[in-house]
Amino acid sequence: MRKSRHDTAGTRERIVQAAATQFRQHGIAATGLADLMGAAGMTHGGFYKHFVSKEQVIQEAAAYALAERGHAFEAYAQAQPPGTELAALVRAYLSMDHYNNPGAGCLMAALGSEMARASEATRALASAQFLAFVGLIERFLGPQHDHDRHGRAMAMASALVGALTLARVAPDPALARQILDSARTHILASWA
Amino acid sequence: MRKSRHDTAGTRERIVQAAATQFRQHGIAATGLADLMGAAGMTHGGFYKHFVSKEQVIQEAAAYALAERGHAFEAYAQAQPPGTELAALVRAYLSMDHYNNPGAGCLMAALGSEMARASEATRALASAQFLAFVGLIERFLGPQHDHDRHGRAMAMASALVGALTLARVAPDPALARQILDSARTHILASWA
DNA sequence: TGTACATCAGTGAACGCGCGTTCACTGATGTAC
DNA sequence: TGTACATCAGTGAACGCGCGTTCACTGATGTAC
């Protein structure tokens, strides 16, 4: 059942997207190729018509998730009234909506410790997009912060990722909320 | 080859300690029972003389790692000149030594995103020890911070865990160092 | 204290299972004329 | 534009392998007398 070139490209994209979601939801090691292909609406045998290995889809899914989130955060910030972009970004990142949807959210928060053990190519990719996110924060830092803007943005990004990760560990939703709220309050009060 | 009760208790402890190290180094899903028993100096068959399942050793290893780190951080802080405890704690947490030794370091930084998908019992255990760590920070916060000390301590803990996790993702050691340094500088300047 | 027997920690082979990967097959798509 | 044939996306069975788990066996330890 050969498919048209257009359909083939679409299928490949669906696999990458499904992988990006499944990996963030269940972890990379815990997601099998059969799960992944099932989520894309296919059987597992077809996988190797699009990728040479699981490693390749890990890299492409990570790149997709990171780029997609990067663009979404940037568009969201740009859409805010001038001067409020950073506060809005922090609120969105630490929102219950983000907390509840790891499969569509920040890759670093969903897979941070697993990414630390990924291949060098994947880690390079993730770090580059992390720096892009830091750059986005830096751009919206108030002009009163003229010293070490880059470092301040890095610290903020670290706090955001850490808070969301830790909130998701808490089995008690009230504690999760408290972690997110505390991070939001103190990041905005001291660093924004 | 039956062992004495004393030897048996020692063996069990060695398995838990080996598991705590192996899990933090290579991830929980990626560590097989054979790896784990090998690291404890035994063959895999003996595992079930001590534990009913892998899940049980995950919980005990997590509890062990969290408690051991908690005690070590507390002892380290107590040993500092009064007034400098928190700064010393932050420096130690974000040190290259901690960065280079995930197997002996903070469980949340080494396994944060994997812990978010662990069993409820394991997550409860991890969250409780996280709160103990937050309490330690809170105790050493300067008296000038009389408002929302708990929330401030939570935000600090989040930033610490996030920075170490992200530093370990960076394949470039210079970038890793920059992430740790930025977090240290800004956490100490604004929050300590 | 010494002897006889039950217990059980640890070994290493084996179990079923799901993993990543390969392959023969299919039939619709793409290409050549 | 129509026809004949080559291509190849997707299916589903099969591969070897390592996983978590079980088990028969061993011999030193613990217990009973």
Coordinates of C-alpha atoms (C1' of nucleotides) in Angstrom, one line a residue:
Chain A
M1 CA 0.0 0.0 0.0
R2 CA 2.4 2.6 -1.1
K3 CA 1.5 6.2 -0.1
S4 CA 1.9 9.4 -2.1
R5 CA 5.0 11.5 -1.4
H6 CA 2.7 14.1 0.4
D7 CA 1.1 11.4 2.6
T8 CA 4.6 10.0 3.4
A9 CA 5.9 13.3 4.6
G10 CA 2.7 13.8 6.6
T11 CA 3.1 10.4 8.2
R12 CA 6.7 11.1 9.2
E13 CA 5.7 14.3 10.8
R14 CA 2.9 12.6 12.7
I15 CA 5.4 10.0 14.1
V16 CA 7.7 12.8 15.2
Q17 CA 4.9 14.7 16.9
A18 CA 3.5 11.5 18.5
A19 CA 7.0 10.7 19.8
A20 CA 7.4 14.2 21.2
T21 CA 4.2 13.8 23.1
Q22 CA 4.7 10.2 24.3
F23 CA 8.3 10.8 25.4
R24 CA 7.3 13.9 27.4
Q25 CA 4.4 12.0 28.9
H26 CA 5.9 8.7 29.8
G27 CA 9.7 9.1 29.5
I28 CA 12.0 8.1 26.6
A29 CA 13.1 4.7 28.0
A30 CA 9.6 3.8 29.0
T31 CA 8.1 4.5 25.5
G32 CA 8.4 1.6 23.1
L33 CA 8.4 2.0 19.3
A34 CA 5.1 0.1 19.3
D35 CA 3.5 2.6 21.7
L36 CA 4.9 5.5 19.7
M37 CA 3.7 4.1 16.3
G38 CA 0.3 3.2 17.8
A39 CA -0.1 6.8 19.0
A40 CA 0.6 7.9 15.4
G41 CA -2.1 5.5 14.2
M42 CA 0.1 2.9 12.6
T43 CA 1.7 -0.5 13.4
H44 CA 5.2 -0.7 14.6
G45 CA 6.7 -2.4 11.4
G46 CA 6.5 0.8 9.4
F47 CA 8.8 2.7 11.7
Y48 CA 12.0 1.9 9.8
K49 CA 10.6 3.3 6.5
H50 CA 11.1 6.7 8.2
F51 CA 13.9 6.4 10.7
V52 CA 17.1 4.3 11.0
S53 CA 16.8 3.8 14.7
K54 CA 15.0 4.8 17.9
E55 CA 17.9 7.2 18.6
Q56 CA 17.0 9.1 15.5
V57 CA 13.4 9.7 16.4
I58 CA 14.5 10.7 19.9
Q59 CA 16.6 13.4 18.4
E60 CA 14.0 14.6 16.0
A61 CA 11.2 14.5 18.6
A62 CA 13.4 16.5 21.1
A63 CA 14.2 19.0 18.4
Y64 CA 10.5 19.3 17.5
A65 CA 9.3 19.7 21.0
L66 CA 12.0 22.2 21.9
A67 CA 11.4 24.3 18.8
E68 CA 7.6 24.1 19.0
R69 CA 7.6 25.2 22.7
G70 CA 10.2 27.9 21.9
H71 CA 8.0 29.4 19.2
A72 CA 4.9 29.2 21.3
F73 CA 6.5 30.9 24.3
E74 CA 7.9 33.6 22.1
A75 CA 4.6 34.2 20.3
Y76 CA 2.8 34.3 23.7
A77 CA 5.2 36.8 25.1
Q78 CA 5.0 39.0 22.0
A79 CA 1.3 39.1 22.3
Q80 CA 1.4 40.7 25.7
P81 CA 1.2 44.5 26.5
P82 CA 4.7 45.9 26.4
G83 CA 6.4 45.7 29.8
T84 CA 4.3 42.7 31.0
E85 CA 5.8 40.1 28.7
L86 CA 8.1 38.5 31.2
A87 CA 5.6 38.3 34.0
A88 CA 3.1 36.7 31.6
L89 CA 5.7 34.2 30.5
V90 CA 6.5 33.2 34.1
R91 CA 2.8 32.9 34.9
A92 CA 2.2 30.7 31.9
Y93 CA 5.2 28.5 32.5
L94 CA 4.2 27.9 36.1
S95 CA 0.5 27.6 35.4
M96 CA -1.6 24.6 36.3
D97 CA -2.3 24.2 32.6
H98 CA 1.4 23.6 31.9
Y99 CA 1.6 21.4 35.0
N100 CA -1.2 19.2 33.9
N101 CA 0.1 18.8 30.3
P102 CA 3.6 17.6 30.3
G103 CA 3.1 15.9 26.9
A104 CA 2.6 19.3 25.3
G105 CA 4.9 21.3 27.5
C106 CA 8.6 22.1 28.3
L107 CA 10.8 19.2 27.4
M108 CA 13.4 20.1 30.0
A109 CA 10.8 20.0 32.8
A110 CA 9.3 16.7 31.4
L111 CA 12.6 15.0 30.6
G112 CA 15.4 17.0 32.3
S113 CA 17.1 14.2 34.1
E114 CA 16.6 11.8 31.2
M115 CA 18.1 14.3 28.8
A116 CA 21.2 14.5 31.0
R117 CA 21.9 10.9 30.0
A118 CA 20.9 11.3 26.3
S119 CA 23.4 11.2 23.4
E120 CA 25.7 14.1 23.0
A121 CA 23.9 15.2 19.9
T122 CA 20.6 15.3 21.7
R123 CA 22.0 17.1 24.6
A124 CA 23.6 19.7 22.3
L125 CA 20.3 20.3 20.7
A126 CA 18.5 20.7 24.0
S127 CA 21.1 23.0 25.4
A128 CA 21.0 25.2 22.3
Q129 CA 17.2 25.6 22.7
F130 CA 17.6 26.2 26.4
L131 CA 19.9 29.1 25.5
A132 CA 17.3 30.4 23.1
F133 CA 14.7 30.4 25.9
V134 CA 17.2 32.2 28.2
G135 CA 17.6 34.7 25.3
L136 CA 13.8 35.2 25.2
I137 CA 13.7 35.9 29.0
E138 CA 16.7 38.2 28.7
R139 CA 15.0 40.3 26.0
F140 CA 12.1 41.0 28.3
L141 CA 14.0 41.7 31.5
G142 CA 13.3 45.2 32.8
P143 CA 15.9 47.9 31.8
Q144 CA 16.6 48.4 35.5
H145 CA 18.6 45.2 35.3
D146 CA 21.6 46.3 33.3
H147 CA 24.2 44.0 35.0
D148 CA 24.6 40.4 34.1
R149 CA 21.3 40.1 32.3
H150 CA 22.3 36.8 30.7
G151 CA 23.1 35.3 34.1
R152 CA 19.9 36.6 35.6
A153 CA 17.9 35.1 32.8
M154 CA 19.7 31.7 33.2
A155 CA 18.9 31.7 36.9
M156 CA 15.3 32.4 36.1
A157 CA 15.1 29.7 33.5
S158 CA 16.7 27.2 36.0
A159 CA 14.1 28.1 38.7
L160 CA 11.2 27.7 36.2
V161 CA 12.3 24.3 35.1
G162 CA 13.1 23.2 38.7
A163 CA 9.8 24.3 40.1
L164 CA 7.7 22.6 37.4
T165 CA 9.7 19.4 37.8
L166 CA 9.4 19.4 41.5
A167 CA 5.7 20.2 41.4
R168 CA 5.1 17.2 39.2
V169 CA 6.9 14.9 41.7
A170 CA 4.5 16.0 44.5
P171 CA 1.6 13.5 44.8
D172 CA -0.4 16.1 46.7
P173 CA -1.8 18.7 44.3
A174 CA -1.9 21.3 47.0
L175 CA 1.8 21.0 47.5
A176 CA 2.4 21.1 43.7
R177 CA 0.4 24.3 43.6
Q178 CA 2.4 25.8 46.5
I179 CA 5.7 25.0 44.7
L180 CA 4.5 26.7 41.6
D181 CA 3.1 29.7 43.4
S182 CA 6.2 30.2 45.5
A183 CA 8.4 30.1 42.5
R184 CA 6.2 32.5 40.6
T185 CA 6.0 35.0 43.5
H186 CA 9.7 35.1 44.3
I187 CA 10.9 35.0 40.7
L188 CA 8.7 37.9 39.8
A189 CA 9.5 39.9 43.0
S190 CA 13.2 39.5 42.8
W191 CA 14.2 38.9 39.2
A192 CA 11.7 40.2 36.7
Chain B
M1 CA 25.8 -21.0 51.4
R2 CA 23.6 -19.5 54.1
K3 CA 25.0 -16.3 55.6
S4 CA 24.7 -15.2 59.2
R5 CA 22.0 -12.8 60.2
H6 CA 24.6 -10.0 60.5
D7 CA 26.0 -10.7 57.0
T8 CA 22.5 -10.8 55.6
A9 CA 21.6 -7.4 57.0
G10 CA 24.8 -6.0 55.6
T11 CA 24.1 -7.5 52.2
R12 CA 20.7 -6.0 52.1
E13 CA 22.1 -2.6 53.0
R14 CA 24.8 -2.9 50.3
I15 CA 22.1 -3.7 47.7
V16 CA 20.1 -0.6 48.7
Q17 CA 23.2 1.6 48.6
A18 CA 24.3 0.2 45.2
A19 CA 20.8 0.8 43.9
A20 CA 20.8 4.4 45.2
T21 CA 24.0 5.0 43.3
Q22 CA 23.2 3.1 40.1
F23 CA 19.7 4.7 39.8
R24 CA 21.1 8.2 40.2
Q25 CA 23.9 7.5 37.8
H26 CA 22.1 5.8 35.0
G27 CA 18.4 6.3 35.7
I28 CA 15.9 3.9 37.2
A29 CA 14.4 2.4 34.1
A30 CA 17.9 2.0 32.5
T31 CA 19.3 0.1 35.6
G32 CA 18.6 -3.7 35.5
L33 CA 18.5 -5.9 38.5
A34 CA 21.6 -7.7 37.2
D35 CA 23.5 -4.3 37.0
L36 CA 22.4 -3.4 40.4
M37 CA 23.3 -6.8 42.0
G38 CA 26.6 -6.8 40.2
A39 CA 27.4 -3.4 41.6
A40 CA 26.6 -4.8 45.1
G41 CA 29.0 -7.7 44.3
M42 CA 26.5 -10.5 43.8
T43 CA 24.7 -12.4 41.1
H44 CA 21.1 -11.4 40.2
G45 CA 19.4 -14.5 41.5
G46 CA 19.8 -13.5 45.2
F47 CA 17.8 -10.3 44.7
Y48 CA 14.5 -11.9 45.8
K49 CA 15.9 -13.1 49.0
H50 CA 15.8 -9.4 50.1
F51 CA 13.1 -7.7 48.1
V52 CA 9.8 -8.7 46.7
S53 CA 10.1 -6.6 43.5
K54 CA 12.2 -4.0 41.7
E55 CA 9.5 -1.5 42.9
Q56 CA 10.5 -2.2 46.5
V57 CA 14.2 -1.5 46.0
I58 CA 13.3 1.7 44.0
Q59 CA 11.4 2.9 47.1
E60 CA 14.1 1.9 49.6
A61 CA 16.9 3.3 47.4
A62 CA 15.1 6.6 47.0
A63 CA 14.5 6.8 50.7
Y64 CA 18.1 6.0 51.4
A65 CA 19.5 8.5 48.9
L66 CA 17.2 11.3 50.1
A67 CA 17.8 10.7 53.8
E68 CA 21.6 10.4 53.3
R69 CA 21.8 13.6 51.3
G70 CA 19.5 15.4 53.8
H71 CA 21.7 14.5 56.7
A72 CA 24.9 15.4 54.8
F73 CA 23.6 18.8 53.8
E74 CA 22.4 19.5 57.3
A75 CA 25.7 18.4 58.9
Y76 CA 27.6 20.5 56.3
A77 CA 25.5 23.6 57.0
Q78 CA 25.8 23.2 60.8
A79 CA 29.5 23.1 60.5
Q80 CA 29.7 26.5 58.9
P81 CA 30.3 29.8 60.8
P82 CA 27.0 31.2 62.0
G83 CA 25.4 33.4 59.4
T84 CA 27.2 31.8 56.4
E85 CA 25.4 28.5 56.5
L86 CA 23.0 29.2 53.6
A87 CA 25.6 30.6 51.3
A88 CA 27.9 27.6 51.9
L89 CA 24.9 25.3 51.2
V90 CA 24.2 26.9 47.9
R91 CA 27.8 26.9 46.9
A92 CA 28.1 23.2 47.8
Y93 CA 24.9 22.3 46.0
L94 CA 26.0 24.1 42.8
S95 CA 29.6 23.0 43.0
M96 CA 31.5 21.1 40.2
D97 CA 31.9 18.3 42.7
H98 CA 28.2 17.8 43.0
Y99 CA 27.8 18.3 39.3
N100 CA 30.4 15.5 38.6
N101 CA 29.0 13.0 41.0
P102 CA 25.3 12.5 40.4
G103 CA 25.5 9.0 41.8
A104 CA 26.2 10.4 45.3
G105 CA 24.3 13.6 45.0
C106 CA 20.8 15.0 45.1
L107 CA 18.1 12.5 43.9
M108 CA 15.8 15.2 42.6
A109 CA 18.5 16.6 40.3
A110 CA 19.6 13.2 39.2
L111 CA 16.1 11.7 38.7
G112 CA 13.6 14.5 38.9
S113 CA 11.7 13.9 35.8
E114 CA 11.8 10.1 36.4
M115 CA 10.5 10.6 39.9
A116 CA 7.5 12.5 38.5
R117 CA 6.4 9.2 36.9
A118 CA 7.3 7.0 39.9
S119 CA 4.7 5.2 42.1
E120 CA 2.7 7.4 44.4
A121 CA 4.5 6.0 47.5
T122 CA 7.9 6.9 46.0
R123 CA 6.8 10.3 45.1
A124 CA 5.3 10.9 48.5
L125 CA 8.6 9.9 50.1
A126 CA 10.6 12.2 47.7
S127 CA 8.2 15.2 48.3
A128 CA 8.5 14.8 52.1
Q129 CA 12.3 14.9 51.9
F130 CA 12.1 17.8 49.5
L131 CA 10.1 19.7 52.2
A132 CA 12.8 18.8 54.8
F133 CA 15.4 20.3 52.5
V134 CA 13.2 23.4 52.1
G135 CA 13.0 23.5 55.9
L136 CA 16.8 23.4 56.2
I137 CA 17.1 26.4 53.8
E138 CA 14.3 28.2 55.7
R139 CA 16.1 27.8 59.0
F140 CA 19.2 29.6 57.6
L141 CA 17.5 32.4 55.8
G142 CA 18.6 35.8 57.1
P143 CA 16.3 37.4 59.6
Q144 CA 15.7 40.3 57.2
H145 CA 13.4 37.9 55.4
D146 CA 10.5 37.8 57.7
H147 CA 7.8 37.5 55.0
D148 CA 7.0 34.2 53.3
R149 CA 10.2 32.4 54.4
H150 CA 8.8 29.1 53.4
G151 CA 7.9 30.2 49.9
R152 CA 11.2 31.9 49.5
A153 CA 13.0 28.7 50.6
M154 CA 10.9 26.6 48.1
A155 CA 11.8 29.0 45.3
M156 CA 15.5 28.6 46.2
A157 CA 15.3 24.8 46.3
S158 CA 13.5 24.8 42.9
A159 CA 16.3 27.0 41.4
L160 CA 19.0 24.8 42.9
V161 CA 17.5 21.6 41.5
G162 CA 16.7 23.2 38.1
A163 CA 20.2 24.6 37.7
L164 CA 22.0 21.4 38.5
T165 CA 19.7 19.4 36.2
L166 CA 20.2 21.8 33.3
A167 CA 23.9 22.0 33.8
R168 CA 24.1 18.2 33.5
V169 CA 22.2 18.4 30.2
A170 CA 24.8 20.8 28.7
P171 CA 27.4 18.8 26.7
D172 CA 29.8 21.8 26.9
P173 CA 31.4 22.0 30.4
A174 CA 31.9 25.7 30.1
L175 CA 28.1 26.2 29.6
A176 CA 27.4 23.8 32.5
R177 CA 29.7 25.9 34.7
Q178 CA 28.0 29.1 33.5
I179 CA 24.6 27.8 34.5
L180 CA 25.8 26.8 37.9
D181 CA 27.6 30.1 38.4
S182 CA 24.6 32.2 37.3
A183 CA 22.3 30.4 39.6
R184 CA 24.6 30.7 42.6
T185 CA 25.2 34.4 42.0
H186 CA 21.6 35.4 41.6
I187 CA 20.2 33.1 44.3
L188 CA 22.7 34.4 46.8
A189 CA 22.3 38.1 45.7
S190 CA 18.5 38.1 45.8
W191 CA 17.3 35.3 48.1
A192 CA 19.8 34.4 50.8
Chain C
dT1 C1' 29.2 -28.7 74.9
dG2 C1' 28.2 -31.8 71.0
dT3 C1' 25.3 -33.8 67.5
dA4 C1' 21.4 -34.0 64.0
dC5 C1' 18.5 -31.6 61.4
dA6 C1' 16.0 -27.6 59.6
dT7 C1' 16.7 -23.1 57.6
dC8 C1' 17.8 -20.1 54.1
dA9 C1' 21.4 -16.6 51.5
dG10 C1' 23.4 -16.9 47.4
dT11 C1' 24.2 -19.2 42.7
dG12 C1' 23.2 -19.9 38.0
dA13 C1' 19.9 -21.8 34.8
dA14 C1' 15.5 -21.1 33.1
dC15 C1' 10.8 -18.8 32.4
dG16 C1' 7.7 -15.7 29.7
dC17 C1' 7.6 -11.3 27.9
dG18 C1' 8.3 -7.1 25.4
dC19 C1' 11.9 -4.7 23.4
dG20 C1' 14.4 -2.8 19.0
dT21 C1' 15.0 -4.5 14.6
dT22 C1' 14.4 -7.3 10.2
dC23 C1' 11.8 -9.2 6.6
dA24 C1' 8.4 -11.2 3.1
dC25 C1' 4.5 -9.5 1.3
dT26 C1' 0.7 -6.1 -0.4
dG27 C1' -1.0 -3.0 -3.5
dA28 C1' -1.4 1.9 -4.5
dT29 C1' 1.8 5.4 -6.4
dG30 C1' 5.3 7.0 -9.5
dT31 C1' 7.8 6.6 -14.0
dA32 C1' 8.9 5.4 -18.8
dC33 C1' 7.3 5.0 -23.2
Chain D
dT1 C1' -3.5 10.3 -22.4
dG2 C1' -3.0 5.3 -21.7
dT3 C1' -0.4 1.3 -20.5
dA4 C1' 3.3 -1.7 -18.2
dC5 C1' 6.3 -2.0 -14.9
dA6 C1' 9.2 -0.5 -10.9
dT7 C1' 9.0 1.5 -6.5
dC8 C1' 8.1 1.6 -1.8
dA9 C1' 4.8 2.9 2.5
dG10 C1' 2.7 0.2 5.5
dT11 C1' 1.4 -4.6 7.6
dG12 C1' 2.2 -8.3 10.6
dA13 C1' 5.1 -12.2 11.7
dA14 C1' 9.5 -13.3 13.2
dC15 C1' 14.4 -12.5 15.1
dG16 C1' 17.7 -12.3 19.0
dC17 C1' 18.2 -10.2 23.3
dG18 C1' 17.8 -8.6 28.0
dC19 C1' 14.5 -7.7 31.2
dG20 C1' 12.1 -9.0 35.9
dT21 C1' 11.0 -13.1 38.1
dT22 C1' 11.2 -18.1 39.5
dC23 C1' 13.4 -22.2 40.8
dA24 C1' 16.4 -26.4 42.0
dC25 C1' 20.4 -26.7 44.3
dT26 C1' 24.4 -25.7 47.7
dG27 C1' 26.4 -25.6 52.0
dA28 C1' 27.1 -22.7 56.0
dT29 C1' 24.2 -21.0 59.9
dG30 C1' 20.8 -21.5 63.4
dT31 C1' 18.1 -24.5 66.4
dA32 C1' 16.6 -28.4 69.2
dC33 C1' 17.9 -31.8 72.2

